[in-house]
Amino acid sequence: MEKDINHILESIKNESKNFLENNISLQTYEIKTFCNKLNHHTSIITLEDDTFLCRVIISIEKELFEAIFSEFIAGEIEESQRDELAIDLSNEIINIIVGLSTRNFPKKFSHLILSTPLYLTKKEVRKIIEKKQFQSFEIITSLGSFNSYIIMDKNG
Amino acid sequence: MLNIMLVDDSTVIKRILRKELEAMGHTIVVEAKSGKEAIELYAIYKPDLVTMDITMPIMDGITALKKIRKDHKDANIMMITSHGEEQRVMEAITSGAKGYVLKPITRVELEIAIKKIFPTP
């Protein structure tokens, strides 16, 4: 189980770094192997098959998120649309990163299904993480931190 | 140039698709945010091409694809999907989807996928 979660964590870490460096053209300075900080924009996605269930959370600091927002959302935006777009974008980021990561998962996880991502409040995230074992990492960039938590719920 | 319908529950993805497709000279005739809405709007607008998300609330993209193709045998539907959904993409292709584009969406990938459906003579 620990080997599996480490493999999943490594894949997500690598794709997160690639995403920040290649899609947003940001330099990543440091990757910490543990974090317990929740950032401004947080989404969750579930990876599941008959015997395995794992939840991935990605949490992005405000300034960093704004940079990603500017990169993805071109053109004029009505102020009333901004929150909806931010939620959508946070969910798309986790969908893209975790989706890309699955290419490098162990073969036994080739039938995992990705859920629809959900945007969460800090309170909701704390409730999910509370009393659960999780692995995490934090990528530091010049614009703030990018954090991820991987929680294993079921393993056959 | 093509008249295109975008079907996606994500406003972000629809904005990215609109920007890239319009830059390629195509026209977005209508947008839908669920499979159910797509079926209704397809019958009204009869677009040359539909970009269809797979995972959507109310009705997913594969169900909508099957329903549209049942009533409109010549419908050109291209799936927009994430890595990790390859099994569902295969189901879409066997159900009549003409191609697919994986996220993150790029103009190059869109051009390649559209050229496969509409090869220039």
Coordinates of C-alpha atoms in Angstrom, one line a residue:
Chain A
M1 CA 0.0 0.0 0.0
E2 CA 2.8 2.4 1.0
K3 CA 4.6 1.6 -2.3
D4 CA 1.5 2.3 -4.3
I5 CA 0.7 5.6 -2.6
N6 CA 4.4 6.7 -3.0
H7 CA 4.2 5.9 -6.7
I8 CA 1.0 7.9 -7.1
L9 CA 2.4 10.7 -5.1
E10 CA 5.6 10.9 -7.3
S11 CA 3.5 10.9 -10.5
I12 CA 1.3 13.7 -9.3
K13 CA 4.3 15.6 -8.0
N14 CA 6.1 15.3 -11.4
E15 CA 3.0 16.4 -13.4
S16 CA 2.4 19.3 -11.1
K17 CA 6.0 20.5 -11.6
N18 CA 5.6 20.0 -15.4
F19 CA 2.4 21.9 -15.4
L20 CA 3.8 24.9 -13.5
E21 CA 7.0 25.0 -15.5
N22 CA 5.7 24.2 -19.0
N23 CA 2.1 25.5 -19.0
I24 CA 2.6 28.6 -16.8
S25 CA 6.3 29.1 -17.4
L26 CA 7.2 29.4 -13.7
Q27 CA 10.3 28.3 -12.1
T28 CA 9.8 25.9 -9.2
Y29 CA 12.3 26.4 -6.4
E30 CA 11.8 23.7 -3.9
I31 CA 9.6 20.6 -3.4
K32 CA 8.9 19.8 0.2
T33 CA 7.8 16.3 1.0
F34 CA 5.2 17.3 3.6
C35 CA 2.8 20.1 4.0
N36 CA -0.1 20.9 6.2
K37 CA -1.1 24.2 4.8
L38 CA -4.3 24.9 2.9
N39 CA -4.3 27.6 0.2
H40 CA -6.9 29.9 -1.3
H41 CA -8.2 27.6 -4.1
T42 CA -8.7 23.9 -3.4
S43 CA -10.2 21.1 -5.4
I44 CA -10.5 17.3 -4.9
I45 CA -10.8 14.4 -7.3
T46 CA -11.3 10.7 -6.6
L47 CA -9.6 7.8 -8.3
E48 CA -11.4 4.6 -7.9
D49 CA -11.9 1.0 -9.0
D50 CA -13.5 -2.0 -7.3
T51 CA -10.8 -2.4 -4.7
F52 CA -9.0 0.9 -4.6
L53 CA -10.1 4.4 -3.6
C54 CA -7.8 7.4 -3.4
R55 CA -8.6 11.1 -3.0
V56 CA -6.3 13.8 -4.4
I57 CA -6.5 17.4 -3.2
I58 CA -4.7 20.3 -4.9
S59 CA -4.5 23.6 -3.1
I60 CA -3.0 26.7 -4.7
E61 CA -1.9 30.0 -3.2
K62 CA -3.8 33.1 -4.3
E63 CA -1.1 34.9 -6.3
L64 CA 0.0 31.7 -8.0
F65 CA -3.6 30.9 -8.9
E66 CA -4.0 34.4 -10.4
A67 CA -1.0 33.8 -12.7
I68 CA -2.6 30.5 -13.8
F69 CA -5.9 32.3 -14.3
S70 CA -4.3 34.9 -16.5
E71 CA -2.7 32.2 -18.6
F72 CA -5.8 30.2 -19.1
I73 CA -8.6 32.8 -19.2
A74 CA -8.0 35.2 -22.0
G75 CA -10.0 38.2 -22.8
E76 CA -12.4 40.4 -20.9
I77 CA -14.2 39.0 -17.8
E78 CA -17.2 40.4 -16.1
E79 CA -16.6 40.7 -12.4
S80 CA -19.7 38.6 -11.8
Q81 CA -18.2 35.7 -13.8
R82 CA -14.8 35.7 -12.0
D83 CA -15.7 33.4 -9.0
E84 CA -17.4 30.9 -11.3
L85 CA -14.4 30.8 -13.6
A86 CA -12.0 30.5 -10.6
I87 CA -13.9 27.4 -9.3
D88 CA -14.0 25.9 -12.8
L89 CA -10.3 26.5 -13.4
S90 CA -9.3 25.0 -10.0
N91 CA -11.3 21.9 -11.0
E92 CA -9.7 21.8 -14.4
I93 CA -6.2 22.1 -13.0
I94 CA -6.7 19.0 -10.8
N95 CA -8.4 17.1 -13.6
I96 CA -5.5 17.8 -16.0
I97 CA -2.7 17.1 -13.6
V98 CA -4.2 13.9 -12.1
G99 CA -5.4 12.8 -15.5
L100 CA -1.8 13.1 -16.9
S101 CA -0.4 11.4 -13.8
T102 CA -2.4 8.3 -14.4
R103 CA -0.2 7.5 -17.4
N104 CA 2.6 6.7 -15.0
F105 CA 0.7 4.8 -12.4
P106 CA 1.4 1.1 -11.8
K107 CA -0.3 -1.1 -14.4
K108 CA -2.7 -2.6 -11.8
F109 CA -4.3 0.8 -11.6
S110 CA -5.0 1.1 -15.3
H111 CA -8.8 0.7 -14.7
L112 CA -9.1 3.6 -12.2
I113 CA -11.9 6.0 -13.0
L114 CA -11.5 9.7 -12.3
S115 CA -14.5 11.4 -10.6
T116 CA -15.7 14.9 -11.5
P117 CA -13.6 17.3 -9.5
L118 CA -15.1 19.3 -6.7
Y119 CA -14.1 22.7 -5.3
L120 CA -13.8 22.8 -1.6
T121 CA -13.7 25.3 1.3
K122 CA -10.8 25.0 3.8
K123 CA -13.3 23.7 6.4
E124 CA -14.4 20.9 4.0
V125 CA -10.8 19.9 3.3
R126 CA -10.0 19.8 7.0
K127 CA -12.9 17.5 7.6
I128 CA -11.7 15.2 4.8
I129 CA -8.1 15.1 6.0
E130 CA -9.0 14.9 9.7
K131 CA -8.0 11.6 11.3
K132 CA -6.9 10.2 7.9
Q133 CA -3.5 9.1 6.9
F134 CA -2.2 11.1 4.0
Q135 CA 0.9 11.9 2.0
S136 CA 1.5 15.4 0.8
F137 CA 4.0 17.7 -1.0
E138 CA 4.4 21.4 -1.5
I139 CA 6.0 23.0 -4.6
I140 CA 7.4 26.5 -3.9
T141 CA 7.3 29.0 -6.8
S142 CA 8.1 32.7 -6.9
L143 CA 4.3 33.4 -6.8
G144 CA 3.5 31.1 -3.9
S145 CA 2.9 27.5 -3.1
F146 CA 1.2 24.6 -4.8
N147 CA 0.2 21.9 -2.3
S148 CA -1.2 18.4 -2.7
Y149 CA -2.6 15.8 -0.4
I150 CA -3.1 12.1 -1.3
I151 CA -5.5 10.2 0.9
M152 CA -5.9 6.4 0.5
D153 CA -9.4 5.3 1.6
K154 CA -9.6 1.7 0.3
N155 CA -7.1 -0.9 -0.8
G156 CA -7.7 -4.4 -1.9
Chain B
M1 CA -14.7 27.1 -42.1
L2 CA -17.0 25.2 -39.7
N3 CA -20.0 26.0 -37.6
I4 CA -19.3 24.5 -34.2
M5 CA -21.3 23.7 -31.1
L6 CA -19.4 23.5 -27.8
V7 CA -20.7 21.1 -25.1
D8 CA -19.0 21.3 -21.7
D9 CA -20.0 22.1 -18.2
S10 CA -16.8 24.0 -17.6
T11 CA -16.9 27.7 -18.6
V12 CA -13.1 27.7 -18.6
I13 CA -12.9 24.9 -21.2
K14 CA -15.5 26.5 -23.3
R15 CA -13.6 29.8 -23.2
I16 CA -10.3 28.1 -24.2
L17 CA -12.1 26.2 -27.1
R18 CA -13.8 29.3 -28.3
K19 CA -10.6 31.3 -28.3
E20 CA -8.6 28.6 -30.2
L21 CA -11.3 27.7 -32.7
E22 CA -12.2 31.3 -33.5
A23 CA -8.5 32.0 -34.1
M24 CA -8.5 29.1 -36.5
G25 CA -11.4 30.8 -38.4
H26 CA -14.3 28.7 -37.2
T27 CA -17.6 30.0 -35.8
I28 CA -19.1 29.0 -32.5
V29 CA -22.8 28.9 -33.2
V30 CA -24.0 27.7 -29.8
E31 CA -22.8 26.4 -26.4
A32 CA -24.4 23.8 -24.2
K33 CA -23.5 22.9 -20.6
S34 CA -24.9 19.3 -20.5
G35 CA -25.6 16.4 -22.7
K36 CA -29.3 17.0 -22.5
E37 CA -29.0 20.6 -23.6
A38 CA -26.7 19.5 -26.5
I39 CA -29.3 17.1 -27.9
E40 CA -31.9 19.9 -28.0
L41 CA -29.5 22.5 -29.4
Y42 CA -28.1 20.1 -32.0
A43 CA -31.5 19.6 -33.6
I44 CA -32.0 23.4 -33.8
Y45 CA -28.5 24.5 -35.0
K46 CA -27.3 21.4 -36.9
P47 CA -23.6 22.4 -36.5
D48 CA -20.9 21.0 -38.8
L49 CA -19.0 19.9 -35.7
V50 CA -19.6 19.3 -32.0
T51 CA -16.9 19.3 -29.3
M52 CA -18.3 17.1 -26.5
D53 CA -17.0 16.8 -23.0
I54 CA -17.3 13.3 -21.6
T55 CA -18.0 13.9 -17.9
M56 CA -20.9 16.3 -17.3
P57 CA -23.8 16.5 -14.9
I58 CA -27.4 15.7 -15.8
M59 CA -26.3 13.7 -18.9
D60 CA -22.8 12.7 -19.8
G61 CA -21.2 13.2 -23.2
I62 CA -21.3 9.5 -24.3
T63 CA -25.0 9.3 -23.7
A64 CA -25.6 12.5 -25.6
L65 CA -23.3 11.3 -28.4
K66 CA -25.4 8.1 -28.8
K67 CA -28.7 10.0 -28.8
I68 CA -27.5 12.6 -31.3
R69 CA -26.0 10.0 -33.6
K70 CA -29.3 8.0 -33.4
D71 CA -31.3 10.8 -34.9
H72 CA -28.5 12.4 -37.0
K73 CA -26.4 9.7 -38.5
D74 CA -24.0 12.2 -40.2
A75 CA -23.3 14.2 -36.9
N76 CA -19.6 15.0 -36.5
I77 CA -18.8 14.8 -32.8
M78 CA -15.3 15.1 -31.3
M79 CA -14.8 14.3 -27.7
I80 CA -12.8 16.5 -25.3
T81 CA -11.4 14.5 -22.4
S82 CA -8.7 14.0 -19.8
H83 CA -5.9 11.5 -19.7
G84 CA -7.2 8.7 -17.4
E85 CA -10.5 8.5 -19.3
E86 CA -9.1 6.4 -22.2
Q87 CA -11.7 3.6 -21.7
R88 CA -14.5 6.0 -22.0
V89 CA -12.9 7.5 -25.1
M90 CA -12.9 4.1 -26.7
E91 CA -16.6 3.7 -25.8
A92 CA -17.2 7.0 -27.5
I93 CA -15.3 6.1 -30.6
T94 CA -17.2 2.8 -31.0
S95 CA -20.4 4.8 -30.4
G96 CA -19.7 7.1 -33.4
A97 CA -17.4 9.8 -32.1
K98 CA -15.1 11.0 -35.0
G99 CA -12.1 11.8 -32.8
Y100 CA -10.9 13.2 -29.5
V101 CA -8.7 15.8 -28.0
L102 CA -7.0 15.4 -24.6
K103 CA -6.6 18.2 -22.1
P104 CA -4.7 20.5 -21.7
I105 CA -6.2 21.7 -25.0
T106 CA -3.8 23.2 -27.5
R107 CA -4.4 24.7 -31.0
V108 CA -2.1 22.1 -32.6
E109 CA -4.0 19.2 -31.1
L110 CA -7.4 20.8 -32.2
E111 CA -6.1 21.3 -35.7
I112 CA -4.9 17.7 -36.0
A113 CA -8.2 16.3 -34.7
I114 CA -10.3 18.5 -37.0
K115 CA -8.2 17.7 -40.0
K116 CA -8.8 14.0 -39.4
I117 CA -12.6 14.7 -39.5
F118 CA -12.5 17.2 -42.3
P119 CA -9.5 16.4 -44.5
T120 CA -8.8 19.2 -47.0
P121 CA -9.1 17.9 -50.6

